[in-house]
Amino acid sequence: MRRAVNDLLGAYDKLIMDPVHGGIPLYRHEIQVIDHPLFQRLRNICQNDILSLVFPGATHSRFLHSIGVMHVGTRMFRSMIDAYLRERQLSEQTDLSLSQLDAIDYLAKTIRLGCLLHDSGHSSFSHQFTQARRIRELMSRPGRFTDLWRGVDYSAYHREEPGELEHEHYSVRVAHEVLSAVDLAGAGLDARDVIGIMETTDVQPSDTFCRHARTFWGFIAGEDAVSGSLLGENIPRLVMDLLSSIVSGEIDADRADYMLRDGFHSSVTIGGFNLDHLLSNLRFGWDASEPWLGLAITQKGLGALEDFVYSRHQMYRKVYAHKTALGFDWLLREAINEVLEDSDSFDWVDTCLSDMQYFAELTDNFFWEAFRKVARKHPESFSFCIVNRIKLNHLDTRENLTPDGIANHRAWLAKELGLNPAHVVTCSMRARFSNIQDNFNGIKVLVRDPINRARSLKRITGVSAFFSKFSDGTITHFYTRPDVTIAGEANPNE
C-alpha cells in the first residue's frame, strides 16, 4: 500500500526529458521495459517512415513516441480522477480509502505499460513495412503465427489464430516477451492485464484486476454502481474497455502524442491543439442501464475536442497525405519489394518475423543498408530513388474516387499525356472520421442541469454540429515514374 501512495504522490525513479512534453517520470519496472533490447530497437524505427524526405525535421522515432504516449495516457487518467474528486467535494466531503487508492494506482500503472508497449511490434518504416506486397505475403504465410509463438502459450491473449498478422499482433508478442523479463510482481502488476488493454487481444483479466475494477466502479459510479442491469462479472470488462480506449480509441493517448510530436518535428502548426485544455475537460462517463463506461467531455470542453479533431483532419490532408510524401511511400514499398528479391535478405526477414530472438534486428537500418547495396548495382532501381531522393513526378490529385474511378482517371491521364498506362502510378490515403459521429459510442458529452446539477450523457452530434462536417475520405495522387518523360517535356532527371 505504501508503494501505491508513493507512486501516486510522484515518487519516480528516473526522469526522461522530452522535447514535446518536458520531463517524463519513470518507475523502476518501466525502466526495465525500456532497457529491454526489443524496446530499444524502437530507437531505430522512424515514427513516420521516410517523411523526413519531405519534412526534414521529421526524424523522430517510435521510441520517444511510445514514452510520450505513456505520459499522455497517465495524464488523461489522472486528470479524470482529479476532476471527479474536485467535483464530488463541492457537494460532499470525499476521502479516498486505501483500497480505492490501491485500485487507482493499479489501473494507472496498467495504462502506462499498455501505452508504452502499444507500438512495440512495429517493424522497419512503421506502417509502410506491412503495406509492401512481399511483406504482406510473408506475414500471411500459413503457420506464421504458430512459429511466432512457438514454445509459448498464447491462449491467454488470443482465443484463435489470426489469418493474417498485423503489427498489433507483433506488439502483443513483444509485450509478452518483454514483460516476462521484467519484475512485474515487484510492481504488483500482472502481464495479462497490461496486454489485455492492447489491440487484437481477448483477455480474461486477473483476479487482482477484477478486484480493483469493482472497487473503481463503486468509487466512480457511486449510487449508480448498484443500480441498472449491470452484473458484477461485467464490471472488469467495462473497466478494461475504458483503459483500452485511453490507449487506443477515438480520443486516445496515441493520437494526442503523435499529432503534437509530428507537428513539432515537421515544423508545422496544423497539428497543434491545446492538450491541457482537452485533458482538463475529460470525465468518466457511465450508464449503469446500458451498461456503458467510457470517456466523456464537458460542454465547455467541446471546443478543445473540436480543435483535436480538426487538427487531425488537417495533419492527414497537409502532412501525411502530402503529394510528395505519398509518392515516396510508394517508392519505399517498391524498394522493400526489391530488397526481398535477394534470397539472403528474404530468408533473414522471414526469420526475424518468426523468432523474437531476431526480431530486434528488423529496423530501418537494415533496409537502408540493403537499399544502398541494390542502388550501387542498379541505378535504375527504386532503391536508387530512395537513397538519392529522386521523387515521382506528380500529375494530379483527386478525392474520394472509387477503385473504378481511380482506374478510369489513370487511363485518361495516360491518354491525354501520351503515356503508357503502366507508367502512371497512384497512391491513396484513407482517413476515417465517421467514428466521431452518431455511430460512435466511445465518448459522450457530459451535460449538467444548471439548477439541480443533475448529470446526463448525450451523443456528441446531438450537442455539436461541428463533428458532422467530417466524413471518411480518400486522397489519391497520380504520378509517373522518375524515368518517364511526358510528351513535350524534358526529363527532369537528365
Short mmCIF file of C-alpha atoms in Angstrom, two decimals:
data_model
loop_
_atom_site.label_atom_id
_atom_site.label_comp_id
_atom_site.label_asym_id
_atom_site.label_seq_id
_atom_site.Cartn_x
_atom_site.Cartn_y
_atom_site.Cartn_z
CA MET A 1 0.00 0.00 0.00
CA ARG A 2 2.89 2.36 0.76
CA ARG A 3 4.11 1.74 -2.80
CA ALA A 4 0.73 2.83 -4.19
CA VAL A 5 0.69 6.01 -2.12
CA ASN A 6 4.30 6.86 -3.02
CA ASP A 7 3.68 6.30 -6.72
CA LEU A 8 0.53 8.41 -6.70
CA LEU A 9 2.48 11.16 -4.98
CA GLY A 10 5.04 11.09 -7.78
CA ALA A 11 7.93 9.14 -6.24
CA TYR A 12 9.52 8.23 -9.58
CA ASP A 13 12.90 6.59 -10.18
CA LYS A 14 14.05 8.40 -13.32
CA LEU A 15 13.18 11.41 -15.44
CA ILE A 16 13.37 11.48 -19.25
CA MET A 17 13.49 14.88 -20.93
CA ASP A 18 11.19 15.01 -23.94
CA PRO A 19 11.14 17.92 -26.45
CA VAL A 20 7.33 17.83 -26.64
CA HIS A 21 6.17 17.12 -23.08
CA GLY A 22 9.16 18.11 -20.97
CA GLY A 23 10.09 15.86 -18.05
CA ILE A 24 8.52 12.38 -18.15
CA PRO A 25 8.87 10.38 -14.90
CA LEU A 26 9.53 6.63 -14.96
CA TYR A 27 9.17 3.88 -12.37
CA ARG A 28 11.70 1.10 -11.88
CA HIS A 29 9.75 -1.59 -13.76
CA GLU A 30 9.19 0.83 -16.66
CA ILE A 31 12.91 1.48 -16.89
CA GLN A 32 13.41 -2.28 -17.16
CA VAL A 33 10.89 -2.39 -20.02
CA ILE A 34 12.57 0.50 -21.84
CA ASP A 35 16.04 -1.04 -21.42
CA HIS A 36 14.95 -4.34 -22.98
CA PRO A 37 16.51 -4.89 -26.47
CA LEU A 38 13.08 -5.39 -28.04
CA PHE A 39 12.06 -1.93 -26.85
CA GLN A 40 15.42 -0.30 -27.56
CA ARG A 41 15.00 -1.34 -31.21
CA LEU A 42 12.32 1.37 -31.48
CA ARG A 43 15.12 3.96 -31.37
CA ASN A 44 15.98 2.81 -34.90
CA ILE A 45 12.46 2.91 -36.31
CA CYS A 46 11.27 6.27 -37.58
CA GLN A 47 7.82 7.33 -36.42
CA ASN A 48 6.80 8.47 -39.93
CA ASP A 49 8.62 6.06 -42.27
CA ILE A 50 10.57 8.42 -44.63
CA LEU A 51 8.52 11.60 -44.13
CA SER A 52 11.84 13.35 -43.42
CA LEU A 53 12.49 13.34 -47.18
CA VAL A 54 9.71 15.96 -47.35
CA PHE A 55 9.78 17.48 -43.84
CA PRO A 56 13.47 17.29 -42.86
CA GLY A 57 12.84 17.56 -39.13
CA ALA A 58 10.58 14.50 -39.02
CA THR A 59 13.31 12.08 -37.98
CA HIS A 60 11.78 11.28 -34.57
CA SER A 61 11.50 7.65 -33.51
CA ARG A 62 8.88 5.21 -32.30
CA PHE A 63 10.94 5.00 -29.11
CA LEU A 64 10.20 8.51 -27.88
CA HIS A 65 6.65 8.44 -29.24
CA SER A 66 5.92 5.34 -27.12
CA ILE A 67 7.22 7.05 -23.99
CA GLY A 68 5.18 10.14 -24.89
CA VAL A 69 2.01 8.05 -25.25
CA MET A 70 2.62 6.61 -21.79
CA HIS A 71 2.93 10.14 -20.41
CA VAL A 72 -0.25 11.39 -22.11
CA GLY A 73 -2.21 8.28 -21.09
CA THR A 74 -1.22 8.86 -17.48
CA ARG A 75 -2.28 12.48 -17.68
CA MET A 76 -5.65 11.53 -19.19
CA PHE A 77 -6.45 9.06 -16.43
CA ARG A 78 -5.23 11.22 -13.56
CA SER A 79 -6.93 14.32 -14.95
CA MET A 80 -10.27 12.49 -14.88
CA ILE A 81 -9.61 11.24 -11.35
CA ASP A 82 -8.71 14.77 -10.19
CA ALA A 83 -11.82 16.27 -11.82
CA TYR A 84 -14.04 13.61 -10.25
CA LEU A 85 -12.66 14.25 -6.76
CA ARG A 86 -12.86 18.02 -7.19
CA GLU A 87 -16.49 17.92 -8.30
CA ARG A 88 -17.52 15.43 -5.62
CA GLN A 89 -16.03 17.63 -2.93
CA LEU A 90 -18.27 20.52 -3.99
CA SER A 91 -21.28 18.64 -2.65
CA GLU A 92 -19.80 16.25 -0.10
CA GLN A 93 -16.50 15.51 1.57
CA THR A 94 -14.77 12.67 -0.27
CA ASP A 95 -11.86 10.82 1.27
CA LEU A 96 -10.17 8.03 -0.64
CA SER A 97 -9.93 4.70 1.15
CA LEU A 98 -6.77 2.62 0.95
CA SER A 99 -8.49 0.12 -1.33
CA GLN A 100 -9.54 2.94 -3.67
CA LEU A 101 -6.01 4.33 -3.72
CA ASP A 102 -4.65 0.88 -4.49
CA ALA A 103 -7.19 0.39 -7.31
CA ILE A 104 -6.39 3.75 -8.91
CA ASP A 105 -2.67 3.03 -8.67
CA TYR A 106 -3.05 -0.42 -10.26
CA LEU A 107 -5.14 0.87 -13.15
CA ALA A 108 -2.82 3.84 -13.72
CA LYS A 109 0.24 1.59 -13.91
CA THR A 110 -1.58 -0.80 -16.24
CA ILE A 111 -2.44 2.10 -18.55
CA ARG A 112 1.16 3.30 -18.52
CA LEU A 113 2.59 -0.05 -19.60
CA GLY A 114 -0.17 -0.60 -22.17
CA CYS A 115 0.65 2.79 -23.70
CA LEU A 116 4.39 2.18 -23.52
CA LEU A 117 4.16 -1.13 -25.40
CA HIS A 118 1.28 -0.34 -27.76
CA ASP A 119 3.58 0.17 -30.79
CA SER A 120 6.38 -2.21 -29.80
CA GLY A 121 5.59 -4.54 -32.71
CA HIS A 122 6.24 -2.01 -35.45
CA SER A 123 8.94 -3.07 -37.88
CA SER A 124 11.10 -1.10 -40.30
CA PHE A 125 9.47 2.12 -41.53
CA SER A 126 6.41 1.56 -39.34
CA HIS A 127 3.16 1.27 -41.34
CA GLN A 128 4.78 1.23 -44.77
CA PHE A 129 6.57 -2.04 -43.94
CA THR A 130 3.37 -4.06 -43.66
CA GLN A 131 1.92 -2.43 -46.79
CA ALA A 132 4.74 -3.68 -49.04
CA ARG A 133 3.43 -6.54 -51.20
CA ARG A 134 6.15 -9.06 -50.38
CA ILE A 135 5.97 -8.30 -46.64
CA ARG A 136 2.22 -8.87 -46.72
CA GLU A 137 2.86 -12.23 -48.34
CA LEU A 138 5.35 -13.09 -45.63
CA MET A 139 3.08 -12.03 -42.78
CA SER A 140 0.14 -14.01 -44.16
CA ARG A 141 2.15 -17.21 -44.65
CA PRO A 142 0.32 -20.21 -43.11
CA GLY A 143 1.91 -21.14 -39.79
CA ARG A 144 3.48 -17.70 -39.25
CA PHE A 145 1.52 -17.08 -36.05
CA THR A 146 2.35 -20.54 -34.69
CA ASP A 147 6.05 -20.02 -35.45
CA LEU A 148 5.98 -16.64 -33.74
CA TRP A 149 4.60 -18.16 -30.53
CA ARG A 150 6.50 -21.45 -30.72
CA GLY A 151 7.02 -22.85 -27.23
CA VAL A 152 4.78 -20.19 -25.65
CA ASP A 153 1.09 -20.49 -24.74
CA TYR A 154 -0.74 -17.59 -26.40
CA SER A 155 -4.25 -18.68 -25.36
CA ALA A 156 -4.31 -16.08 -22.57
CA TYR A 157 -4.22 -13.33 -25.22
CA HIS A 158 -5.77 -14.81 -28.38
CA ARG A 159 -8.66 -17.23 -28.49
CA GLU A 160 -7.80 -18.31 -32.01
CA GLU A 161 -5.02 -17.94 -34.54
CA PRO A 162 -5.45 -14.87 -36.79
CA GLY A 163 -5.37 -15.46 -40.51
CA GLU A 164 -3.07 -12.55 -41.31
CA LEU A 165 -0.71 -10.82 -38.91
CA GLU A 166 -0.63 -7.06 -38.36
CA HIS A 167 1.84 -5.01 -36.36
CA GLU A 168 -0.58 -5.12 -33.40
CA HIS A 169 -0.12 -8.91 -33.19
CA TYR A 170 3.63 -8.37 -33.02
CA SER A 171 3.14 -5.74 -30.30
CA VAL A 172 1.37 -8.36 -28.18
CA ARG A 173 4.17 -10.87 -28.81
CA VAL A 174 6.85 -8.31 -27.95
CA ALA A 175 4.93 -7.20 -24.86
CA HIS A 176 4.75 -10.79 -23.62
CA GLU A 177 8.47 -11.26 -24.19
CA VAL A 178 9.44 -8.00 -22.51
CA LEU A 179 7.07 -8.27 -19.54
CA SER A 180 8.24 -11.84 -18.90
CA ALA A 181 11.74 -10.44 -18.37
CA VAL A 182 10.62 -7.63 -16.05
CA ASP A 183 9.94 -7.74 -12.32
CA LEU A 184 6.21 -7.08 -12.65
CA ALA A 185 5.49 -8.89 -9.39
CA GLY A 186 7.62 -6.33 -7.58
CA ALA A 187 5.40 -3.62 -9.07
CA GLY A 188 2.27 -5.56 -8.09
CA LEU A 189 1.15 -5.96 -11.71
CA ASP A 190 0.01 -8.82 -13.97
CA ALA A 191 1.14 -9.03 -17.62
CA ARG A 192 -2.28 -10.32 -18.69
CA ASP A 193 -3.93 -7.07 -17.62
CA VAL A 194 -1.41 -4.91 -19.48
CA ILE A 195 -1.66 -6.94 -22.68
CA GLY A 196 -5.43 -7.13 -22.27
CA ILE A 197 -5.83 -3.41 -22.98
CA MET A 198 -3.79 -3.67 -26.19
CA GLU A 199 -5.39 -4.19 -29.60
CA THR A 200 -6.24 -7.64 -31.05
CA THR A 201 -6.36 -9.33 -27.63
CA ASP A 202 -9.20 -11.04 -25.79
CA VAL A 203 -8.04 -11.48 -22.21
CA GLN A 204 -9.62 -12.78 -19.04
CA PRO A 205 -8.31 -10.25 -16.51
CA SER A 206 -6.52 -11.37 -13.37
CA ASP A 207 -8.26 -11.71 -10.03
CA THR A 208 -6.33 -8.65 -8.87
CA PHE A 209 -7.64 -6.60 -11.79
CA CYS A 210 -11.21 -7.78 -11.16
CA ARG A 211 -10.99 -6.76 -7.52
CA HIS A 212 -9.60 -3.34 -8.36
CA ALA A 213 -12.11 -2.87 -11.19
CA ARG A 214 -15.06 -3.43 -8.84
CA THR A 215 -13.57 -1.02 -6.31
CA PHE A 216 -13.02 1.55 -9.06
CA TRP A 217 -16.56 1.14 -10.43
CA GLY A 218 -18.06 1.61 -6.97
CA PHE A 219 -15.89 4.68 -6.43
CA ILE A 220 -16.75 6.30 -9.78
CA ALA A 221 -20.41 5.40 -10.22
CA GLY A 222 -21.45 5.85 -6.59
CA GLU A 223 -25.13 5.06 -6.12
CA ASP A 224 -25.39 4.07 -9.79
CA ALA A 225 -22.92 1.26 -9.13
CA VAL A 226 -25.65 -0.92 -7.61
CA SER A 227 -28.45 0.07 -9.98
CA GLY A 228 -29.36 -0.89 -13.53
CA SER A 229 -28.75 -4.19 -15.24
CA LEU A 230 -25.01 -4.40 -14.65
CA LEU A 231 -23.83 -7.69 -13.19
CA GLY A 232 -20.71 -8.00 -11.09
CA GLU A 233 -18.91 -10.16 -13.62
CA ASN A 234 -19.39 -7.49 -16.31
CA ILE A 235 -17.58 -4.77 -14.37
CA PRO A 236 -13.97 -5.87 -15.08
CA ARG A 237 -14.76 -5.98 -18.82
CA LEU A 238 -16.20 -2.45 -18.70
CA VAL A 239 -13.16 -1.12 -16.87
CA MET A 240 -10.77 -2.91 -19.24
CA ASP A 241 -12.61 -1.37 -22.21
CA LEU A 242 -12.24 2.05 -20.60
CA LEU A 243 -8.48 1.59 -20.23
CA SER A 244 -8.28 0.30 -23.82
CA SER A 245 -9.99 3.46 -25.09
CA ILE A 246 -7.28 5.55 -23.41
CA VAL A 247 -4.55 3.53 -25.13
CA SER A 248 -6.29 3.22 -28.49
CA GLY A 249 -9.61 4.92 -29.12
CA GLU A 250 -11.05 7.86 -31.00
CA ILE A 251 -9.59 10.32 -28.50
CA ASP A 252 -6.59 8.47 -27.16
CA ALA A 253 -3.09 8.99 -25.86
CA ASP A 254 -1.61 7.63 -29.11
CA ARG A 255 -3.27 10.22 -31.36
CA ALA A 256 -2.70 13.05 -28.90
CA ASP A 257 1.04 12.37 -28.78
CA TYR A 258 1.68 11.71 -32.47
CA MET A 259 -0.22 14.81 -33.61
CA LEU A 260 1.72 17.06 -31.27
CA ARG A 261 5.01 15.27 -31.93
CA ASP A 262 4.63 15.01 -35.72
CA GLY A 263 3.59 18.64 -35.93
CA PHE A 264 6.51 19.74 -33.77
CA HIS A 265 9.16 17.79 -35.67
CA SER A 266 7.66 18.59 -39.07
CA SER A 267 7.73 22.28 -38.13
CA VAL A 268 4.06 22.75 -38.99
CA THR A 269 1.39 24.28 -36.78
CA ILE A 270 -1.68 22.50 -38.15
CA GLY A 271 -1.21 19.54 -35.81
CA GLY A 272 -1.42 21.73 -32.75
CA PHE A 273 -4.18 21.71 -30.18
CA ASN A 274 -4.40 22.59 -26.51
CA LEU A 275 -3.72 19.30 -24.72
CA ASP A 276 -4.07 20.85 -21.27
CA HIS A 277 -7.50 22.26 -22.12
CA LEU A 278 -8.66 18.95 -23.59
CA LEU A 279 -7.48 16.88 -20.62
CA SER A 280 -8.96 19.26 -18.06
CA ASN A 281 -12.39 18.71 -19.60
CA LEU A 282 -12.31 14.92 -19.87
CA ARG A 283 -14.51 13.00 -17.44
CA PHE A 284 -15.53 9.43 -16.69
CA GLY A 285 -18.87 8.67 -18.28
CA TRP A 286 -21.10 5.80 -17.24
CA ASP A 287 -24.59 4.49 -17.69
CA ALA A 288 -25.47 1.53 -15.49
CA SER A 289 -28.60 0.75 -17.51
CA GLU A 290 -26.81 0.06 -20.83
CA PRO A 291 -24.25 -0.68 -19.24
CA TRP A 292 -21.56 1.71 -20.51
CA LEU A 293 -18.32 3.09 -19.10
CA GLY A 294 -16.17 5.38 -21.19
CA LEU A 295 -14.85 8.86 -21.78
CA ALA A 296 -16.99 11.97 -21.54
CA ILE A 297 -16.25 15.58 -22.42
CA THR A 298 -17.80 18.57 -20.68
CA GLN A 299 -19.80 21.05 -22.73
CA LYS A 300 -17.20 23.75 -22.21
CA GLY A 301 -14.53 21.33 -23.41
CA LEU A 302 -16.20 20.73 -26.79
CA GLY A 303 -14.07 23.48 -28.33
CA ALA A 304 -10.89 21.64 -27.31
CA LEU A 305 -12.28 18.41 -28.76
CA GLU A 306 -13.19 20.21 -31.99
CA ASP A 307 -9.61 21.52 -32.22
CA PHE A 308 -8.31 17.98 -31.66
CA VAL A 309 -10.41 16.50 -34.48
CA TYR A 310 -9.76 19.41 -36.86
CA SER A 311 -6.01 19.21 -36.22
CA ARG A 312 -6.05 15.50 -37.01
CA HIS A 313 -8.03 16.19 -40.19
CA GLN A 314 -5.53 18.83 -41.29
CA MET A 315 -2.49 16.68 -40.48
CA TYR A 316 -3.84 13.95 -42.74
CA ARG A 317 -4.50 16.37 -45.57
CA LYS A 318 -1.40 18.55 -45.35
CA VAL A 319 1.30 16.27 -43.95
CA TYR A 320 0.55 12.53 -44.05
CA ALA A 321 -1.18 12.69 -47.47
CA HIS A 322 1.21 15.31 -48.91
CA LYS A 323 1.68 14.53 -52.60
CA THR A 324 5.47 14.20 -52.35
CA ALA A 325 5.28 12.16 -49.13
CA LEU A 326 2.82 9.63 -50.57
CA GLY A 327 4.98 9.36 -53.66
CA PHE A 328 7.99 8.45 -51.56
CA ASP A 329 5.83 5.94 -49.67
CA TRP A 330 5.11 4.21 -52.99
CA LEU A 331 8.81 4.17 -53.86
CA LEU A 332 9.64 2.86 -50.38
CA ARG A 333 7.27 -0.08 -50.69
CA GLU A 334 8.65 -0.95 -54.11
CA ALA A 335 12.22 -0.66 -52.78
CA ILE A 336 11.36 -3.07 -49.95
CA ASN A 337 10.00 -5.49 -52.55
CA GLU A 338 13.28 -5.14 -54.47
CA VAL A 339 15.36 -5.96 -51.41
CA LEU A 340 13.35 -9.12 -50.81
CA GLU A 341 14.14 -10.37 -54.30
CA ASP A 342 17.54 -11.26 -52.86
CA SER A 343 17.21 -14.73 -51.31
CA ASP A 344 19.53 -13.96 -48.38
CA SER A 345 17.58 -10.82 -47.44
CA PHE A 346 14.28 -12.65 -47.89
CA ASP A 347 15.35 -15.52 -45.64
CA TRP A 348 16.64 -13.14 -42.96
CA VAL A 349 13.45 -11.07 -42.86
CA ASP A 350 11.45 -14.28 -42.81
CA THR A 351 13.45 -15.45 -39.80
CA CYS A 352 13.08 -12.12 -37.99
CA LEU A 353 9.30 -12.21 -38.44
CA SER A 354 9.09 -15.67 -36.85
CA ASP A 355 11.54 -15.53 -33.96
CA MET A 356 11.68 -12.98 -31.13
CA GLN A 357 15.37 -13.76 -30.75
CA TYR A 358 15.99 -11.97 -34.06
CA PHE A 359 13.02 -9.59 -34.29
CA ALA A 360 15.09 -6.82 -32.71
CA GLU A 361 17.24 -6.79 -35.85
CA LEU A 362 14.34 -5.66 -38.02
CA THR A 363 14.84 -1.89 -38.02
CA ASP A 364 15.14 0.92 -40.57
CA ASN A 365 18.92 0.48 -40.55
CA PHE A 366 18.73 -2.99 -42.08
CA PHE A 367 16.76 -1.76 -45.07
CA TRP A 368 18.76 1.44 -45.59
CA GLU A 369 21.88 -0.67 -45.96
CA ALA A 370 20.03 -3.04 -48.27
CA PHE A 371 18.77 -0.10 -50.36
CA ARG A 372 22.32 1.19 -50.77
CA LYS A 373 23.51 -2.24 -51.83
CA VAL A 374 20.80 -2.51 -54.51
CA ALA A 375 21.34 1.11 -55.61
CA ARG A 376 25.06 0.58 -56.19
CA LYS A 377 24.36 -2.31 -58.56
CA HIS A 378 21.19 -0.97 -60.18
CA PRO A 379 20.98 2.82 -60.77
CA GLU A 380 17.57 2.35 -62.40
CA SER A 381 16.12 0.78 -59.24
CA PHE A 382 13.54 2.08 -56.78
CA SER A 383 16.18 1.72 -54.08
CA PHE A 384 18.35 4.21 -56.01
CA CYS A 385 15.44 6.68 -55.95
CA ILE A 386 15.08 6.32 -52.17
CA VAL A 387 18.79 6.66 -51.43
CA ASN A 388 19.18 9.68 -53.73
CA ARG A 389 15.79 11.29 -53.04
CA ILE A 390 14.53 11.04 -56.61
CA LYS A 391 10.80 11.61 -56.36
CA LEU A 392 7.87 10.57 -58.50
CA ASN A 393 6.60 13.13 -61.00
CA HIS A 394 3.22 14.35 -59.70
CA LEU A 395 0.45 14.62 -62.27
CA ASP A 396 -2.83 15.16 -60.47
CA THR A 397 -4.78 14.76 -57.24
CA ARG A 398 -8.37 13.61 -56.81
CA GLU A 399 -10.50 12.94 -53.74
CA ASN A 400 -12.99 10.22 -52.90
CA LEU A 401 -12.63 8.21 -56.11
CA THR A 402 -13.83 4.63 -56.20
CA PRO A 403 -11.36 1.94 -57.35
CA ASP A 404 -13.02 2.08 -60.80
CA GLY A 405 -12.81 5.88 -60.71
CA ILE A 406 -9.08 5.71 -59.97
CA ALA A 407 -8.51 3.26 -62.84
CA ASN A 408 -10.54 5.42 -65.25
CA HIS A 409 -8.74 8.62 -64.29
CA ARG A 410 -5.39 6.89 -64.58
CA ALA A 411 -6.25 5.73 -68.09
CA TRP A 412 -7.47 9.22 -69.03
CA LEU A 413 -4.26 10.85 -67.81
CA ALA A 414 -2.15 8.36 -69.75
CA LYS A 415 -4.12 9.05 -72.92
CA GLU A 416 -4.02 12.83 -72.56
CA LEU A 417 -0.28 12.90 -71.77
CA GLY A 418 0.73 10.28 -74.31
CA LEU A 419 1.94 7.82 -71.71
CA ASN A 420 1.88 4.07 -71.36
CA PRO A 421 -0.87 3.45 -68.74
CA ALA A 422 1.59 1.17 -66.91
CA HIS A 423 3.82 4.19 -66.32
CA VAL A 424 1.12 6.06 -64.38
CA VAL A 425 1.09 5.05 -60.72
CA THR A 426 -1.28 6.00 -57.93
CA CYS A 427 -1.04 6.40 -54.17
CA SER A 428 -4.08 6.72 -51.93
CA MET A 429 -4.58 7.52 -48.26
CA ARG A 430 -7.88 6.98 -46.49
CA ALA A 431 -8.76 8.96 -43.37
CA ARG A 432 -11.54 7.75 -41.08
CA PHE A 433 -13.60 10.29 -39.17
CA SER A 434 -17.05 8.69 -39.12
CA ASN A 435 -16.46 7.13 -35.69
CA ILE A 436 -16.80 10.53 -34.06
CA GLN A 437 -20.36 10.84 -35.39
CA ASP A 438 -23.65 9.24 -34.39
CA ASN A 439 -22.45 5.66 -34.58
CA PHE A 440 -19.54 6.35 -32.23
CA ASN A 441 -20.20 5.27 -28.66
CA GLY A 442 -16.72 5.71 -27.24
CA ILE A 443 -17.13 9.27 -25.98
CA LYS A 444 -20.17 11.29 -24.97
CA VAL A 445 -20.90 14.81 -23.80
CA LEU A 446 -21.48 15.35 -20.11
CA VAL A 447 -24.34 17.79 -19.62
CA ARG A 448 -25.30 19.16 -16.21
CA ASP A 449 -28.64 20.73 -15.35
CA PRO A 450 -27.94 24.35 -14.30
CA ILE A 451 -30.48 24.17 -11.45
CA ASN A 452 -30.19 20.78 -9.75
CA ARG A 453 -26.73 19.90 -11.18
CA ALA A 454 -28.05 16.52 -12.34
CA ARG A 455 -25.76 14.90 -14.91
CA SER A 456 -26.77 13.36 -18.20
CA LEU A 457 -24.87 11.99 -21.19
CA LYS A 458 -25.63 12.91 -24.80
CA ARG A 459 -24.24 11.90 -28.15
CA ILE A 460 -21.65 14.31 -29.49
CA THR A 461 -23.61 15.15 -32.64
CA GLY A 462 -26.67 15.90 -30.52
CA VAL A 463 -24.79 18.75 -28.86
CA SER A 464 -22.39 19.98 -31.56
CA ALA A 465 -22.93 20.19 -35.31
CA PHE A 466 -19.17 20.56 -35.84
CA PHE A 467 -18.39 16.84 -36.00
CA SER A 468 -20.96 16.11 -38.70
CA LYS A 469 -18.75 18.09 -41.09
CA PHE A 470 -16.19 15.30 -41.13
CA SER A 471 -16.58 12.10 -43.08
CA ASP A 472 -14.30 9.34 -44.23
CA GLY A 473 -12.32 10.43 -47.23
CA THR A 474 -9.67 9.21 -49.65
CA ILE A 475 -6.97 11.35 -51.26
CA THR A 476 -5.41 9.85 -54.39
CA HIS A 477 -2.32 11.22 -56.10
CA PHE A 478 -1.33 10.28 -59.67
CA TYR A 479 2.32 10.15 -60.75
CA THR A 480 4.71 8.96 -63.39
CA ARG A 481 7.88 7.11 -62.53
CA PRO A 482 11.03 9.27 -62.33
CA ASP A 483 12.46 7.92 -65.60
CA VAL A 484 9.31 8.60 -67.65
CA THR A 485 9.21 11.64 -69.94
CA ILE A 486 5.85 13.29 -70.59
CA ALA A 487 5.26 14.16 -74.25
CA GLY A 488 6.59 17.64 -74.98
CA GLU A 489 8.57 17.90 -71.71
CA ALA A 490 12.19 17.33 -70.87
CA ASN A 491 13.05 14.60 -68.41
CA PRO A 492 13.76 16.47 -65.12
CA ASN A 493 16.31 13.81 -64.15
CA GLU A 494 18.51 14.30 -67.22
#
